[in-house]
Amino acid sequence: MDSKQQIQKLSDEGKKIYLSHISADPVIFGFESNELKVLLVKMNYREKWMLPGGYVKKDEDLDDAVQRIIKDRTGLTDVYLHEFGVFGKKARSEEYFVEFDESHFSKQRFISIGYLALYNPSQQDLIKDELSQSCEWTNINKLDELDFAMDHREIIEKALLALREKIAIRPIGYNLLPEKFTLSEIQKLYETILGKELNRGNFYRKIKNLGILKKLDEQRRGGAHKSPDLYTFDAENYQKALENGLTNW
Amino acid sequence: MDSKQQIQKLSDEGKKIYLSHISADPVIFGFESNELKVLLVKMNYREKWMLPGGYVKKDEDLDDAVQRIIKDRTGLTDVYLHEFGVFGKKARSEEYFVEFDESHFSKQRFISIGYLALYNPSQQDLIKDELSQSCEWTNINKLDELDFAMDHREIIEKALLALREKIAIRPIGYNLLPEKFTLSEIQKLYETILGKELNRGNFYRKIKNLGILKKLDEQRRGGAHKSPDLYTFDAENYQKALENGLTNW
């Protein structure tokens, strides 16, 4: 199928299958080797990067649509998502589709719902769809160098603010850290997401005060210095903190 | 205009003016006389209560749409809103419009974007629109007794959870309390929103630690007991806390 045929097929399918005016854009952050990444795709015959978003089927619940879109475009399944913002400026998606025919499904106005996840990239391999030439974890420090479709840079920036706010009120780390980890490793996770260094003493005191860590009777061996204590998450307290939040009046 | 004419007019206008499949529902909470209320409307010729929601114009930014909808349906202007959730189950709005003609604008599937505000009801009078028989502040303790349209009870419940989460990370009180207030008065505000009593010593310590209060050299006179100190908000620190959040790593 050449570019023109693929674009026409997209429009025909769109009008038949999908709701008009609504799209969903997942911002999936990945924590790997002490780097924060974000999952981006680039469509065939196009140069700009974008979020692996899509449309909602006429007979599909919105929550199901988002999971299907992620699976179709990236191969990832069971990503735990959190809606963080809606992007509804009237001309937000016009420019990217400027050369499409006026009647093309993608050419109409779309209000996009932003979803956020924090994920461990080593858990599943990426599989790009037939529409895309690339599907990649990209370091967030590299985003300035990239050209983005539509308002996707703004969506990623808002998602990062929402993620930073979220880690003030919900625990993180489960599935991102190894089962046994040092306080220095969990500090590095927080520092990477927050994009700044934290005072070690303060951080250790605060993270212990949350009551979600269990100190093990084991140390990490092998370093040149004193072997640091190993910790694991207290599954029950972690789950409670996920549900009730960390901050209380 | 009778019921049938009004319903037909709604549909004709809808198709001409509004985007299909998207609606917005504002949940405006009001704090008044130590009670938490929510702003509800009831349409002409209908029995169920609903949020003062509406549709988005084809040529209107989403943020502008929400302000217009609130002004049109309740008379309130300049309400500071925060998007808190999207309601996208496929059959969520069908039942309420069951007796409408299949081709009616309101009969299609709508995904609704939920907005949240905390407001002082004494600031502006309510003005209902021509579609509504009622527009009222309703005590949230009375919601169980009411019959709600669509999933609006669920939307209000989610908004209340979001509000309770929000006050863990952002300051509240400005425009809700008098300019000078006692610690007991601000405690009552938090207790009313949280729906539970708080330990006085803990609360006083925590609220003072936020750094958003300024103790005045004045006391509240007139009670039988010791005259309590009066406080006011430190405008600069309050603004900073609004922008940066209260919780930090």
CSV table of C-alpha atoms in Angstrom, one decimal:
chain,number,residue,atom,x,y,z
A,1,MET,CA,0.0,0.0,0.0
A,2,ASP,CA,1.5,3.4,-0.9
A,3,SER,CA,1.2,6.6,1.2
A,4,LYS,CA,-2.0,7.8,-0.6
A,5,GLN,CA,-3.8,4.5,-0.3
A,6,GLN,CA,-2.9,4.2,3.4
A,7,ILE,CA,-4.2,7.7,4.1
A,8,GLN,CA,-7.4,7.1,2.2
A,9,LYS,CA,-7.9,3.8,4.1
A,10,LEU,CA,-7.4,5.5,7.4
A,11,SER,CA,-10.2,8.0,6.6
A,12,ASP,CA,-12.7,5.4,5.3
A,13,GLU,CA,-12.2,3.3,8.4
A,14,GLY,CA,-12.3,6.3,10.7
A,15,LYS,CA,-15.7,7.4,9.5
A,16,LYS,CA,-17.1,3.9,9.8
A,17,ILE,CA,-15.6,2.8,13.2
A,18,TYR,CA,-14.7,5.8,15.3
A,19,LEU,CA,-16.5,8.6,17.2
A,20,SER,CA,-15.8,12.0,15.7
A,21,HIS,CA,-14.0,14.8,17.6
A,22,ILE,CA,-12.5,12.6,20.4
A,23,SER,CA,-9.0,11.2,20.6
A,24,ALA,CA,-6.8,9.8,23.4
A,25,ASP,CA,-3.1,10.4,23.8
A,26,PRO,CA,-1.2,8.2,26.3
A,27,VAL,CA,2.1,9.6,27.7
A,28,ILE,CA,3.9,6.5,28.9
A,29,PHE,CA,7.0,7.3,30.9
A,30,GLY,CA,9.7,4.7,31.3
A,31,PHE,CA,12.2,4.5,34.1
A,32,GLU,CA,15.3,2.6,33.0
A,33,SER,CA,19.0,2.7,34.0
A,34,ASN,CA,18.3,5.8,36.0
A,35,GLU,CA,16.9,7.6,33.0
A,36,LEU,CA,13.4,8.9,32.4
A,37,LYS,CA,12.0,8.1,28.9
A,38,VAL,CA,8.8,8.7,27.1
A,39,LEU,CA,7.3,6.4,24.4
A,40,LEU,CA,7.0,8.1,21.0
A,41,VAL,CA,6.0,7.0,17.5
A,42,LYS,CA,6.7,8.4,14.1
A,43,MET,CA,4.2,7.7,11.3
A,44,ASN,CA,5.2,6.4,7.8
A,45,TYR,CA,6.1,9.1,5.3
A,46,ARG,CA,6.1,11.7,8.1
A,47,GLU,CA,8.9,13.5,10.0
A,48,LYS,CA,7.4,14.6,13.2
A,49,TRP,CA,7.3,12.6,16.5
A,50,MET,CA,4.0,12.0,18.3
A,51,LEU,CA,2.4,10.2,21.2
A,52,PRO,CA,0.9,6.8,20.3
A,53,GLY,CA,-2.6,8.1,20.4
A,54,GLY,CA,-5.8,7.1,18.6
A,55,TYR,CA,-9.6,7.3,18.3
A,56,VAL,CA,-12.5,5.8,20.3
A,57,LYS,CA,-14.7,3.2,18.6
A,58,LYS,CA,-18.4,4.1,18.5
A,59,ASP,CA,-19.3,1.0,20.6
A,60,GLU,CA,-16.3,1.0,23.0
A,61,ASP,CA,-16.0,2.4,26.5
A,62,LEU,CA,-13.3,5.1,26.7
A,63,ASP,CA,-11.1,3.1,29.2
A,64,ASP,CA,-11.1,0.1,26.8
A,65,ALA,CA,-10.3,2.4,23.9
A,66,VAL,CA,-7.1,3.7,25.6
A,67,GLN,CA,-5.8,0.2,26.3
A,68,ARG,CA,-6.6,-1.0,22.8
A,69,ILE,CA,-4.9,2.1,21.3
A,70,ILE,CA,-1.7,1.4,23.3
A,71,LYS,CA,-1.7,-2.3,22.4
A,72,ASP,CA,-2.3,-1.6,18.7
A,73,ARG,CA,0.4,1.1,18.4
A,74,THR,CA,3.1,0.0,20.8
A,75,GLY,CA,2.4,-3.7,21.6
A,76,LEU,CA,2.2,-2.9,25.4
A,77,THR,CA,-0.6,-4.5,27.4
A,78,ASP,CA,-1.9,-3.9,30.9
A,79,VAL,CA,-0.5,-0.4,31.3
A,80,TYR,CA,-1.9,1.2,34.4
A,81,LEU,CA,-3.1,4.6,33.2
A,82,HIS,CA,-4.3,7.8,34.9
A,83,GLU,CA,-6.2,10.5,33.1
A,84,PHE,CA,-4.4,13.8,33.7
A,85,GLY,CA,-5.7,16.5,31.3
A,86,VAL,CA,-7.8,17.3,28.3
A,87,PHE,CA,-6.5,19.2,25.3
A,88,GLY,CA,-9.2,21.2,23.6
A,89,LYS,CA,-7.9,24.2,21.8
A,90,LYS,CA,-9.9,24.6,18.6
A,91,ALA,CA,-7.1,24.4,16.0
A,92,ARG,CA,-4.8,22.0,17.9
A,93,SER,CA,-4.6,19.2,15.3
A,94,GLU,CA,-5.2,21.1,12.0
A,95,GLU,CA,-1.6,21.7,11.0
A,96,TYR,CA,-0.3,18.2,11.2
A,97,PHE,CA,-2.9,17.1,8.6
A,98,VAL,CA,-2.7,20.2,6.5
A,99,GLU,CA,-2.1,18.3,3.2
A,100,PHE,CA,-4.9,15.8,3.8
A,101,ASP,CA,-8.1,16.3,1.9
A,102,GLU,CA,-10.7,18.4,3.7
A,103,SER,CA,-13.1,15.5,4.0
A,104,HIS,CA,-10.4,13.2,5.6
A,105,PHE,CA,-11.5,11.8,9.0
A,106,SER,CA,-8.3,13.0,10.7
A,107,LYS,CA,-8.8,16.6,9.4
A,108,GLN,CA,-11.7,17.4,11.7
A,109,ARG,CA,-11.3,19.0,15.1
A,110,PHE,CA,-10.3,16.6,17.9
A,111,ILE,CA,-10.4,17.1,21.6
A,112,SER,CA,-7.8,14.8,23.1
A,113,ILE,CA,-7.8,13.2,26.5
A,114,GLY,CA,-4.3,12.8,28.0
A,115,TYR,CA,-3.4,9.6,30.0
A,116,LEU,CA,-0.3,9.1,32.0
A,117,ALA,CA,1.6,6.0,33.1
A,118,LEU,CA,4.9,5.2,34.7
A,119,TYR,CA,6.3,2.0,33.2
A,120,ASN,CA,9.3,-0.3,33.3
A,121,PRO,CA,10.5,-0.6,29.7
A,122,SER,CA,12.2,-3.9,30.3
A,123,GLN,CA,8.9,-5.6,31.0
A,124,GLN,CA,7.7,-5.9,27.3
A,125,ASP,CA,9.1,-5.4,23.9
A,126,LEU,CA,7.7,-2.7,21.7
A,127,ILE,CA,5.9,-3.6,18.5
A,128,LYS,CA,5.1,-0.8,16.1
A,129,ASP,CA,1.9,-0.9,14.0
A,130,GLU,CA,1.7,-0.7,10.2
A,131,LEU,CA,1.1,3.0,10.3
A,132,SER,CA,4.4,3.8,12.0
A,133,GLN,CA,8.0,3.8,10.9
A,134,SER,CA,9.3,4.1,14.5
A,135,CYS,CA,8.1,3.3,18.1
A,136,GLU,CA,10.8,4.2,20.6
A,137,TRP,CA,11.6,5.0,24.2
A,138,THR,CA,13.1,8.5,24.1
A,139,ASN,CA,15.1,10.1,26.9
A,140,ILE,CA,13.2,13.2,28.1
A,141,ASN,CA,16.4,15.2,28.1
A,142,LYS,CA,16.4,14.8,24.3
A,143,LEU,CA,12.9,16.1,23.7
A,144,ASP,CA,14.1,19.7,22.9
A,145,GLU,CA,15.9,18.4,19.8
A,146,LEU,CA,12.8,16.7,18.4
A,147,ASP,CA,10.1,18.1,16.1
A,148,PHE,CA,6.6,17.2,17.5
A,149,ALA,CA,3.3,16.8,15.8
A,150,MET,CA,0.4,19.1,16.9
A,151,ASP,CA,0.5,20.1,20.6
A,152,HIS,CA,2.2,16.8,21.6
A,153,ARG,CA,5.2,18.6,23.2
A,154,GLU,CA,2.8,20.5,25.5
A,155,ILE,CA,0.9,17.3,26.3
A,156,ILE,CA,4.2,15.6,27.4
A,157,GLU,CA,5.2,18.7,29.5
A,158,LYS,CA,1.8,18.7,31.3
A,159,ALA,CA,2.1,15.0,31.8
A,160,LEU,CA,5.5,15.4,33.4
A,161,LEU,CA,4.1,18.1,35.8
A,162,ALA,CA,1.2,15.8,36.6
A,163,LEU,CA,3.6,12.9,37.3
A,164,ARG,CA,5.7,15.0,39.6
A,165,GLU,CA,2.5,16.1,41.5
A,166,LYS,CA,1.3,12.5,41.6
A,167,ILE,CA,4.4,11.2,43.3
A,168,ALA,CA,3.8,13.6,46.1
A,169,ILE,CA,0.5,11.9,47.0
A,170,ARG,CA,0.9,8.3,45.7
A,171,PRO,CA,3.7,5.8,46.2
A,172,ILE,CA,5.9,4.8,43.2
A,173,GLY,CA,8.6,2.2,42.7
A,174,TYR,CA,6.8,-1.1,42.5
A,175,ASN,CA,7.7,-2.7,39.2
A,176,LEU,CA,10.3,0.0,38.6
A,177,LEU,CA,12.9,-1.1,41.1
A,178,PRO,CA,14.3,-4.6,41.6
A,179,GLU,CA,12.5,-6.6,44.4
A,180,LYS,CA,15.3,-5.7,46.8
A,181,PHE,CA,16.8,-2.2,46.6
A,182,THR,CA,18.9,0.3,48.6
A,183,LEU,CA,17.7,3.7,49.8
A,184,SER,CA,20.1,5.2,47.4
A,185,GLU,CA,18.4,3.4,44.5
A,186,ILE,CA,14.9,4.6,45.4
A,187,GLN,CA,16.3,8.1,45.9
A,188,LYS,CA,17.7,8.0,42.4
A,189,LEU,CA,14.2,7.0,41.1
A,190,TYR,CA,12.7,10.1,42.7
A,191,GLU,CA,15.5,12.3,41.6
A,192,THR,CA,15.2,11.1,38.0
A,193,ILE,CA,11.4,11.8,37.9
A,194,LEU,CA,11.7,15.1,39.7
A,195,GLY,CA,14.7,16.2,37.5
A,196,LYS,CA,16.6,17.4,40.5
A,197,GLU,CA,18.9,16.3,43.3
A,198,LEU,CA,17.4,15.7,46.7
A,199,ASN,CA,19.0,16.0,50.1
A,200,ARG,CA,19.9,12.5,51.2
A,201,GLY,CA,19.1,12.9,54.9
A,202,ASN,CA,15.7,14.5,54.3
A,203,PHE,CA,14.8,11.9,51.6
A,204,TYR,CA,15.7,8.9,53.7
A,205,ARG,CA,13.7,10.3,56.6
A,206,LYS,CA,10.7,11.0,54.5
A,207,ILE,CA,10.6,7.8,52.5
A,208,LYS,CA,10.9,5.8,55.7
A,209,ASN,CA,8.1,7.8,57.3
A,210,LEU,CA,5.7,6.7,54.6
A,211,GLY,CA,5.6,3.3,56.1
A,212,ILE,CA,5.7,1.5,52.7
A,213,LEU,CA,9.3,0.1,53.0
A,214,LYS,CA,10.4,-3.0,54.9
A,215,LYS,CA,14.1,-3.2,55.9
A,216,LEU,CA,15.6,-6.6,55.1
A,217,ASP,CA,18.2,-8.4,57.2
A,218,GLU,CA,20.5,-8.2,54.1
A,219,GLN,CA,23.0,-5.8,52.7
A,220,ARG,CA,24.1,-5.1,49.1
A,221,ARG,CA,27.7,-6.6,49.0
A,222,GLY,CA,30.5,-5.8,46.6
A,223,GLY,CA,31.1,-2.1,46.8
A,224,ALA,CA,34.2,-0.5,48.0
A,225,HIS,CA,32.4,1.2,50.9
A,226,LYS,CA,30.1,0.1,53.8
A,227,SER,CA,27.5,-2.4,52.4
A,228,PRO,CA,24.2,-0.6,52.4
A,229,ASP,CA,21.0,-2.1,53.8
A,230,LEU,CA,18.5,-3.6,51.4
A,231,TYR,CA,14.8,-2.8,51.5
A,232,THR,CA,11.6,-4.1,49.8
A,233,PHE,CA,8.1,-2.7,49.6
A,234,ASP,CA,5.6,-3.7,52.3
A,235,ALA,CA,2.9,-4.9,49.8
A,236,GLU,CA,0.0,-4.3,52.1
A,237,ASN,CA,1.0,-0.8,53.2
A,238,TYR,CA,2.0,0.1,49.6
A,239,GLN,CA,-1.5,-0.9,48.4
A,240,LYS,CA,-3.2,1.1,51.1
A,241,ALA,CA,-1.1,4.2,50.2
A,242,LEU,CA,-2.0,3.7,46.5
A,243,GLU,CA,-5.7,3.8,47.5
A,244,ASN,CA,-5.7,6.4,50.2
A,245,GLY,CA,-2.9,8.6,49.2
A,246,LEU,CA,0.2,9.6,51.3
A,247,THR,CA,-0.9,12.9,52.5
A,248,ASN,CA,-3.5,13.3,55.2
A,249,TRP,CA,-4.9,16.1,57.2
B,1,MET,CA,-42.8,27.4,23.9
B,2,ASP,CA,-44.2,24.0,25.0
B,3,SER,CA,-42.1,21.0,25.9
B,4,LYS,CA,-42.1,19.5,22.4
B,5,GLN,CA,-41.1,22.7,20.7
B,6,GLN,CA,-38.3,23.3,23.2
B,7,ILE,CA,-36.9,19.8,22.8
B,8,GLN,CA,-37.0,20.2,19.0
B,9,LYS,CA,-35.3,23.6,19.2
B,10,LEU,CA,-32.5,22.1,21.3
B,11,SER,CA,-31.8,19.5,18.7
B,12,ASP,CA,-31.8,21.8,15.8
B,13,GLU,CA,-29.5,24.3,17.5
B,14,GLY,CA,-27.3,21.4,18.7
B,15,LYS,CA,-26.6,20.1,15.3
B,16,LYS,CA,-25.8,23.5,13.9
B,17,ILE,CA,-23.7,24.9,16.7
B,18,TYR,CA,-22.1,22.1,18.8
B,19,LEU,CA,-19.5,19.4,18.4
B,20,SER,CA,-21.0,15.9,18.5
B,21,HIS,CA,-20.0,13.4,21.2
B,22,ILE,CA,-18.4,15.9,23.6
B,23,SER,CA,-19.9,17.5,26.7
B,24,ALA,CA,-18.7,19.2,29.8
B,25,ASP,CA,-20.0,18.8,33.4
B,26,PRO,CA,-19.0,21.3,36.1
B,27,VAL,CA,-19.2,20.1,39.7
B,28,ILE,CA,-19.2,23.4,41.6
B,29,PHE,CA,-18.9,22.9,45.4
B,30,GLY,CA,-20.0,25.7,47.7
B,31,PHE,CA,-18.8,26.2,51.2
B,32,GLU,CA,-21.3,28.2,53.2
B,33,SER,CA,-22.2,28.3,56.9
B,34,ASN,CA,-19.9,25.3,57.5
B,35,GLU,CA,-21.8,23.2,55.0
B,36,LEU,CA,-20.6,21.8,51.7
B,37,LYS,CA,-23.0,22.2,48.9
B,38,VAL,CA,-23.1,21.3,45.2
B,39,LEU,CA,-24.7,23.3,42.4
B,40,LEU,CA,-27.5,21.3,40.7
B,41,VAL,CA,-30.1,22.1,38.0
B,42,LYS,CA,-33.4,20.4,37.0
B,43,MET,CA,-34.7,20.8,33.5
B,44,ASN,CA,-38.2,21.9,32.6
B,45,TYR,CA,-40.7,19.0,32.4
B,46,ARG,CA,-38.2,16.7,34.0
B,47,GLU,CA,-37.8,15.2,37.5
B,48,LYS,CA,-34.2,14.3,37.8
B,49,TRP,CA,-31.4,16.5,39.0
B,50,MET,CA,-28.2,17.1,37.0
B,51,LEU,CA,-25.0,19.0,36.9
B,52,PRO,CA,-25.2,22.3,34.9
B,53,GLY,CA,-23.4,20.9,31.9
B,54,GLY,CA,-23.5,21.5,28.2
B,55,TYR,CA,-21.9,21.1,24.8
B,56,VAL,CA,-18.8,22.6,23.1
B,57,LYS,CA,-19.3,25.0,20.2
B,58,LYS,CA,-17.6,24.0,16.9
B,59,ASP,CA,-15.5,27.1,16.9
B,60,GLU,CA,-14.8,27.5,20.7
B,61,ASP,CA,-11.8,26.4,22.8
B,62,LEU,CA,-12.8,23.8,25.4
B,63,ASP,CA,-11.8,26.1,28.3
B,64,ASP,CA,-14.0,28.9,27.0
B,65,ALA,CA,-16.9,26.5,26.5
B,66,VAL,CA,-16.9,25.4,30.2
B,67,GLN,CA,-17.0,29.1,31.4
B,68,ARG,CA,-19.8,29.9,28.9
B,69,ILE,CA,-21.8,26.8,29.9
B,70,ILE,CA,-21.6,27.7,33.6
B,71,LYS,CA,-22.6,31.3,32.9
B,72,ASP,CA,-25.5,30.3,30.7
B,73,ARG,CA,-26.9,27.7,33.1
B,74,THR,CA,-26.2,29.2,36.5
B,75,GLY,CA,-25.3,32.9,36.1
B,76,LEU,CA,-21.9,32.4,37.7
B,77,THR,CA,-18.9,34.0,36.1
B,78,ASP,CA,-15.1,33.6,36.7
B,79,VAL,CA,-15.3,30.3,38.4
B,80,TYR,CA,-11.8,28.8,38.8
B,81,LEU,CA,-12.1,25.3,37.4
B,82,HIS,CA,-9.9,22.2,37.4
B,83,GLU,CA,-10.4,19.2,35.1
B,84,PHE,CA,-10.7,16.1,37.3
B,85,GLY,CA,-12.0,13.2,35.2
B,86,VAL,CA,-13.5,12.0,31.9
B,87,PHE,CA,-16.7,10.0,31.8
B,88,GLY,CA,-16.8,7.8,28.7
B,89,LYS,CA,-18.9,4.6,29.3
B,90,LYS,CA,-20.7,4.0,26.0
B,91,ALA,CA,-24.3,4.0,27.3
B,92,ARG,CA,-23.9,6.7,30.0
B,93,SER,CA,-26.3,9.3,28.6
B,94,GLU,CA,-28.9,7.1,26.7
B,95,GLU,CA,-31.4,6.6,29.5
B,96,TYR,CA,-32.1,10.2,30.3
B,97,PHE,CA,-33.1,11.0,26.8
B,98,VAL,CA,-34.9,7.7,26.2
B,99,GLU,CA,-38.2,9.3,25.0
B,100,PHE,CA,-36.4,11.7,22.6
B,101,ASP,CA,-36.5,11.0,18.9
B,102,GLU,CA,-33.6,8.8,17.7
B,103,SER,CA,-32.3,11.7,15.6
B,104,HIS,CA,-32.3,14.2,18.5
B,105,PHE,CA,-28.9,15.9,19.1
B,106,SER,CA,-28.9,14.9,22.8
B,107,LYS,CA,-29.6,11.2,22.0
B,108,GLN,CA,-26.1,10.4,20.6
B,109,ARG,CA,-23.3,9.1,22.7
B,110,PHE,CA,-21.5,11.8,24.7
B,111,ILE,CA,-18.1,11.6,26.5
B,112,SER,CA,-18.2,14.1,29.3
B,113,ILE,CA,-15.3,16.1,30.8
B,114,GLY,CA,-15.7,16.7,34.5
B,115,TYR,CA,-14.6,20.0,36.0
B,116,LEU,CA,-14.3,20.9,39.7
B,117,ALA,CA,-14.5,24.1,41.6
B,118,LEU,CA,-14.7,25.2,45.2
B,119,TYR,CA,-16.8,28.4,45.4
B,120,ASN,CA,-18.3,30.8,47.9
B,121,PRO,CA,-22.0,30.8,47.2
B,122,SER,CA,-22.5,34.3,48.7
B,123,GLN,CA,-20.3,35.9,46.0
B,124,GLN,CA,-22.9,35.8,43.2
B,125,ASP,CA,-26.7,35.1,42.8
B,126,LEU,CA,-27.8,32.2,40.8
B,127,ILE,CA,-29.7,32.8,37.5
B,128,LYS,CA,-31.3,29.7,35.9
B,129,ASP,CA,-31.6,29.5,32.1
B,130,GLU,CA,-34.8,29.0,30.1
B,131,LEU,CA,-34.3,25.2,29.9
B,132,SER,CA,-34.3,24.8,33.7
B,133,GLN,CA,-37.0,24.9,36.4
B,134,SER,CA,-34.4,24.9,39.2
B,135,CYS,CA,-30.8,25.9,39.9
B,136,GLU,CA,-29.9,25.4,43.5
B,137,TRP,CA,-27.0,24.9,46.0
B,138,THR,CA,-27.8,21.5,47.5
B,139,ASN,CA,-26.2,20.2,50.7
B,140,ILE,CA,-24.0,17.1,49.9
B,141,ASN,CA,-25.5,15.3,52.8
B,142,LYS,CA,-28.9,15.4,51.0
B,143,LEU,CA,-27.7,13.8,47.7
B,144,ASP,CA,-28.7,10.3,48.7
B,145,GLU,CA,-32.4,11.4,48.7
B,146,LEU,CA,-32.2,12.8,45.1
B,147,ASP,CA,-32.8,11.1,41.8
B,148,PHE,CA,-30.0,11.9,39.3
B,149,ALA,CA,-29.9,12.0,35.6
B,150,MET,CA,-27.4,9.7,33.8
B,151,ASP,CA,-24.1,9.1,35.8
B,152,HIS,CA,-24.2,12.5,37.5
B,153,ARG,CA,-24.2,11.0,41.0
B,154,GLU,CA,-21.0,9.1,40.1
B,155,ILE,CA,-19.5,12.3,38.6
B,156,ILE,CA,-20.2,14.2,41.9
B,157,GLU,CA,-18.7,11.4,44.0
B,158,LYS,CA,-15.5,11.3,41.9
B,159,ALA,CA,-15.3,15.1,42.1
B,160,LEU,CA,-15.6,15.0,45.9
B,161,LEU,CA,-12.7,12.4,46.0
B,162,ALA,CA,-10.7,14.7,43.7
B,163,LEU,CA,-11.4,17.7,45.8
B,164,ARG,CA,-10.3,15.9,49.0
B,165,GLU,CA,-7.1,14.8,47.2
B,166,LYS,CA,-6.5,18.3,45.9
B,167,ILE,CA,-6.6,19.9,49.4
B,168,ALA,CA,-3.7,17.7,50.4
B,169,ILE,CA,-1.5,19.4,47.8
B,170,ARG,CA,-2.9,22.9,47.2
B,171,PRO,CA,-4.0,25.5,49.7
B,172,ILE,CA,-7.7,26.4,50.1
B,173,GLY,CA,-9.6,29.0,52.0
B,174,TYR,CA,-9.0,32.2,50.1
B,175,ASN,CA,-12.5,33.6,49.1
B,176,LEU,CA,-14.1,31.0,51.3
B,177,LEU,CA,-13.2,32.4,54.7
B,178,PRO,CA,-13.6,36.0,55.9
B,179,GLU,CA,-10.4,38.1,55.5
B,180,LYS,CA,-9.6,37.5,59.2
B,181,PHE,CA,-10.3,34.1,60.7
B,182,THR,CA,-9.5,31.9,63.6
B,183,LEU,CA,-7.7,28.6,63.4
B,184,SER,CA,-10.9,27.0,64.6
B,185,GLU,CA,-12.7,28.4,61.5
B,186,ILE,CA,-10.2,27.2,59.0
B,187,GLN,CA,-10.2,23.8,60.8
B,188,LYS,CA,-14.0,23.7,60.3
B,189,LEU,CA,-13.5,24.4,56.5
B,190,TYR,CA,-11.2,21.4,56.2
B,191,GLU,CA,-13.4,19.2,58.3
B,192,THR,CA,-16.5,20.1,56.2
B,193,ILE,CA,-14.7,19.2,52.9
B,194,LEU,CA,-13.1,16.0,54.3
B,195,GLY,CA,-16.4,15.0,56.0
B,196,LYS,CA,-14.7,14.0,59.2
B,197,GLU,CA,-13.4,15.6,62.4
B,198,LEU,CA,-9.7,16.3,62.7
B,199,ASN,CA,-7.5,16.4,65.8
B,200,ARG,CA,-7.1,20.0,66.8
B,201,GLY,CA,-3.5,19.9,67.9
B,202,ASN,CA,-2.3,18.1,64.8
B,203,PHE,CA,-4.4,20.3,62.5
B,204,TYR,CA,-3.1,23.6,64.1
B,205,ARG,CA,0.5,22.3,63.8
B,206,LYS,CA,0.1,21.2,60.1
B,207,ILE,CA,-1.7,24.3,58.9
B,208,LYS,CA,0.8,26.6,60.6
B,209,ASN,CA,3.7,24.6,59.0
B,210,LEU,CA,2.4,25.3,55.5
B,211,GLY,CA,3.6,28.9,55.9
B,212,ILE,CA,0.5,30.3,54.2
B,213,LEU,CA,-1.0,31.9,57.4
B,214,LYS,CA,-0.1,35.3,59.0
B,215,LYS,CA,-0.9,35.7,62.6
B,216,LEU,CA,-2.5,39.1,63.3
B,217,ASP,CA,-2.0,41.2,66.4
B,218,GLU,CA,-5.8,40.9,67.0
B,219,GLN,CA,-8.2,38.5,68.8
B,220,ARG,CA,-11.8,37.5,68.1
B,221,ARG,CA,-13.7,39.2,71.0
B,222,GLY,CA,-17.1,38.4,72.4
B,223,GLY,CA,-17.0,34.7,73.3
B,224,ALA,CA,-17.4,33.4,76.8
B,225,HIS,CA,-13.9,31.9,76.7
B,226,LYS,CA,-10.4,33.1,76.0
B,227,SER,CA,-10.4,35.3,72.8
B,228,PRO,CA,-8.8,33.3,70.0
B,229,ASP,CA,-6.1,34.8,67.8
B,230,LEU,CA,-7.0,36.0,64.3
B,231,TYR,CA,-5.1,35.0,61.2
B,232,THR,CA,-5.1,36.0,57.6
B,233,PHE,CA,-3.6,34.5,54.5
B,234,ASP,CA,-0.1,35.5,53.5
B,235,ALA,CA,-0.9,36.4,49.9
B,236,GLU,CA,2.5,35.8,48.4
B,237,ASN,CA,3.1,32.4,50.1
B,238,TYR,CA,-0.4,31.4,49.3
B,239,GLN,CA,0.1,32.1,45.6
B,240,LYS,CA,3.4,30.2,45.6
B,241,ALA,CA,1.8,27.2,47.3
B,242,LEU,CA,-1.0,27.3,44.7
B,243,GLU,CA,1.5,27.2,41.9
B,244,ASN,CA,4.1,24.8,43.4
B,245,GLY,CA,2.0,22.6,45.6
B,246,LEU,CA,2.3,22.0,49.3
B,247,THR,CA,4.1,18.7,49.3
B,248,ASN,CA,7.7,18.4,48.4
B,249,TRP,CA,10.3,15.7,48.2
